[in-house]
Amino acid sequence: VDAGGNFNIDFSWINQEVNLDDQPKGRSEFNQGDSIGVAESDTPVLANRPYIRHHRGENGKADPMWIQAPVEDIRRVAEGVKPAGKKQVQESAGETSAAEKPEQKKPGKEKTPEAHKPGPEEPAGDWETRKEGIRDRLEYLKDLYEDGLITESEYQDQKQEILEDLQ
């Protein structure tokens, strides 16, 4: 845990076949030495929760094998309380209450969403952390699309889902 209250996890030896009697086999050239210095990876770690984000290196780019999550958000999830901004998923038979049902769109001009302002239950630092996590997720999604790993419709769908976390 760093001074900012973030739990840091750095992954190494990803996609390695480990033989206890011999040296690891596979593409070890990507993970030799200190994994914190890895700037590129064929298999980056996914930061697929709004409170998890990739660490940013000195060059400002996301480190593919190093993720961070605020300890307070991890604690909330462990206690069954969702981090700020994430839709609750009801674990019952898939039913949603009237309060959780999406609003029907009315024909006409759509409103531009207002900028999010942290409420009394959400400290400003948590909002900054969420914004950074959302930015990381959008950048990663864009990279997947530009590399041809996902289709344009998948890109647009996932992008919309991520942007809904701003609400």
XYZ file of C-alpha atoms in Angstrom:
167
model
C 0.000 0.000 0.000
C 1.489 3.320 -1.037
C 1.314 6.675 0.752
C -1.780 7.609 -1.283
C -3.756 4.673 0.126
C -3.579 2.588 -3.061
C -3.058 -1.162 -3.029
C -0.535 -1.930 -5.781
C -0.316 -5.262 -7.596
C 2.396 -5.950 -10.156
C 2.141 -9.137 -12.198
C 5.027 -11.066 -13.680
C 5.598 -14.379 -15.447
C 2.293 -14.040 -17.290
C 1.881 -16.641 -20.061
C 4.770 -18.670 -18.698
C 4.793 -22.438 -18.443
C 6.428 -23.152 -15.108
C 8.163 -26.494 -14.689
C 9.294 -27.034 -11.112
C 12.232 -29.183 -12.256
C 13.449 -26.827 -14.966
C 13.530 -23.219 -16.071
C 10.256 -21.514 -17.077
C 9.362 -22.011 -20.719
C 7.579 -19.681 -23.083
C 8.025 -16.045 -23.949
C 10.275 -15.153 -21.038
C 11.907 -12.233 -22.855
C 8.856 -10.123 -21.931
C 9.227 -10.737 -18.211
C 12.940 -10.949 -17.485
C 14.006 -9.095 -14.383
C 11.896 -6.472 -12.697
C 8.328 -6.606 -13.992
C 7.689 -3.045 -12.812
C 9.724 -1.828 -15.771
C 7.544 -3.615 -18.358
C 6.165 -0.960 -20.727
C 4.414 -3.273 -23.203
C 2.782 -6.659 -22.948
C 0.948 -9.063 -25.248
C -1.274 -9.875 -22.276
C -1.937 -6.742 -20.213
C -3.757 -7.071 -16.914
C -7.356 -5.861 -17.186
C -8.475 -3.116 -14.839
C -12.125 -3.969 -15.310
C -13.657 -2.276 -12.273
C -14.156 1.480 -11.946
C -11.991 1.622 -8.828
C -9.089 -0.344 -10.370
C -6.693 1.437 -12.693
C -3.296 0.888 -14.254
C -0.352 2.601 -12.625
C 1.049 5.405 -14.758
C 4.778 5.322 -15.404
C 7.125 8.291 -15.605
C 6.224 8.672 -19.281
C 2.541 9.086 -18.350
C 1.489 5.840 -20.028
C -0.356 3.071 -18.225
C 1.886 0.218 -17.067
C 0.270 -2.939 -18.523
C 1.215 -5.287 -15.684
C 0.756 -2.970 -12.678
C -2.677 -2.142 -11.276
C -3.761 -0.037 -8.330
C -6.946 0.160 -6.296
C -7.760 2.459 -3.375
C -7.789 0.444 -0.145
C -11.054 2.125 0.893
C -12.800 0.941 -2.282
C -11.490 -2.596 -1.774
C -12.794 -2.466 1.800
C -16.228 -1.273 0.607
C -16.456 -4.097 -1.921
C -15.383 -6.653 0.703
C -18.092 -5.340 3.035
C -20.686 -5.617 0.280
C -20.939 -1.889 -0.392
C -20.337 -0.923 -3.983
C -17.799 1.788 -4.823
C -19.248 5.130 -5.847
C -20.659 5.277 -9.354
C -21.025 1.587 -10.164
C -24.496 0.230 -10.925
C -25.722 -2.277 -8.375
C -26.285 -5.739 -9.703
C -29.138 -7.471 -7.963
C -28.139 -11.049 -7.216
C -31.697 -12.311 -6.894
C -33.554 -13.872 -9.794
C -32.535 -11.042 -12.086
C -35.395 -8.785 -11.029
C -34.949 -5.050 -10.803
C -36.969 -2.665 -8.703
C -38.717 0.315 -10.243
C -35.943 2.555 -8.928
C -33.307 0.511 -10.758
C -35.096 0.269 -14.121
C -33.644 2.487 -16.825
C -35.774 5.474 -17.733
C -37.675 5.339 -20.995
C -36.210 7.814 -23.468
C -38.686 10.397 -24.638
C -38.500 11.603 -28.207
C -36.919 14.992 -28.605
C -33.661 16.703 -27.931
C -31.261 14.820 -25.680
C -29.634 16.681 -22.820
C -25.884 16.780 -22.508
C -24.875 15.190 -19.196
C -23.678 17.689 -16.626
C -20.236 17.343 -15.137
C -20.206 15.080 -12.111
C -19.745 16.794 -8.767
C -18.867 14.688 -5.739
C -21.704 14.511 -3.221
C -21.367 14.590 0.572
C -20.939 10.794 0.713
C -18.228 10.835 -1.976
C -14.936 12.560 -1.094
C -13.377 14.576 -3.916
C -10.346 12.240 -3.981
C -12.606 9.278 -4.776
C -14.005 11.170 -7.785
C -10.491 11.904 -9.051
C -9.625 8.222 -8.686
C -12.779 7.216 -10.589
C -12.042 9.677 -13.401
C -8.527 8.326 -13.774
C -9.822 4.746 -13.824
C -12.425 5.608 -16.460
C -9.789 7.369 -18.557
C -7.531 4.293 -18.336
C -10.376 1.993 -19.366
C -11.255 4.204 -22.354
C -7.614 4.335 -23.490
C -7.293 0.564 -23.202
C -10.546 0.045 -25.120
C -9.346 2.406 -27.851
C -6.071 0.465 -28.102
C -7.993 -2.806 -28.510
C -10.095 -1.274 -31.291
C -7.120 0.307 -33.083
C -5.239 -3.000 -32.923
C -8.206 -4.735 -34.575
C -8.943 -6.933 -31.574
C -12.561 -5.754 -31.248
C -15.127 -4.573 -33.791
C -16.431 -1.023 -34.045
C -19.796 -2.042 -32.580
C -18.066 -3.754 -29.631
C -15.953 -0.633 -29.181
C -18.999 1.666 -29.193
C -20.988 -0.588 -26.827
C -18.143 -0.878 -24.330
C -17.357 2.830 -24.593
C -20.977 3.706 -23.792
C -20.927 1.335 -20.806
C -17.770 2.967 -19.455
C -19.129 6.480 -19.994
C -22.249 5.561 -18.011
C -19.966 5.300 -14.969
C -19.551 9.081 -15.196
C -23.212 9.592 -14.338
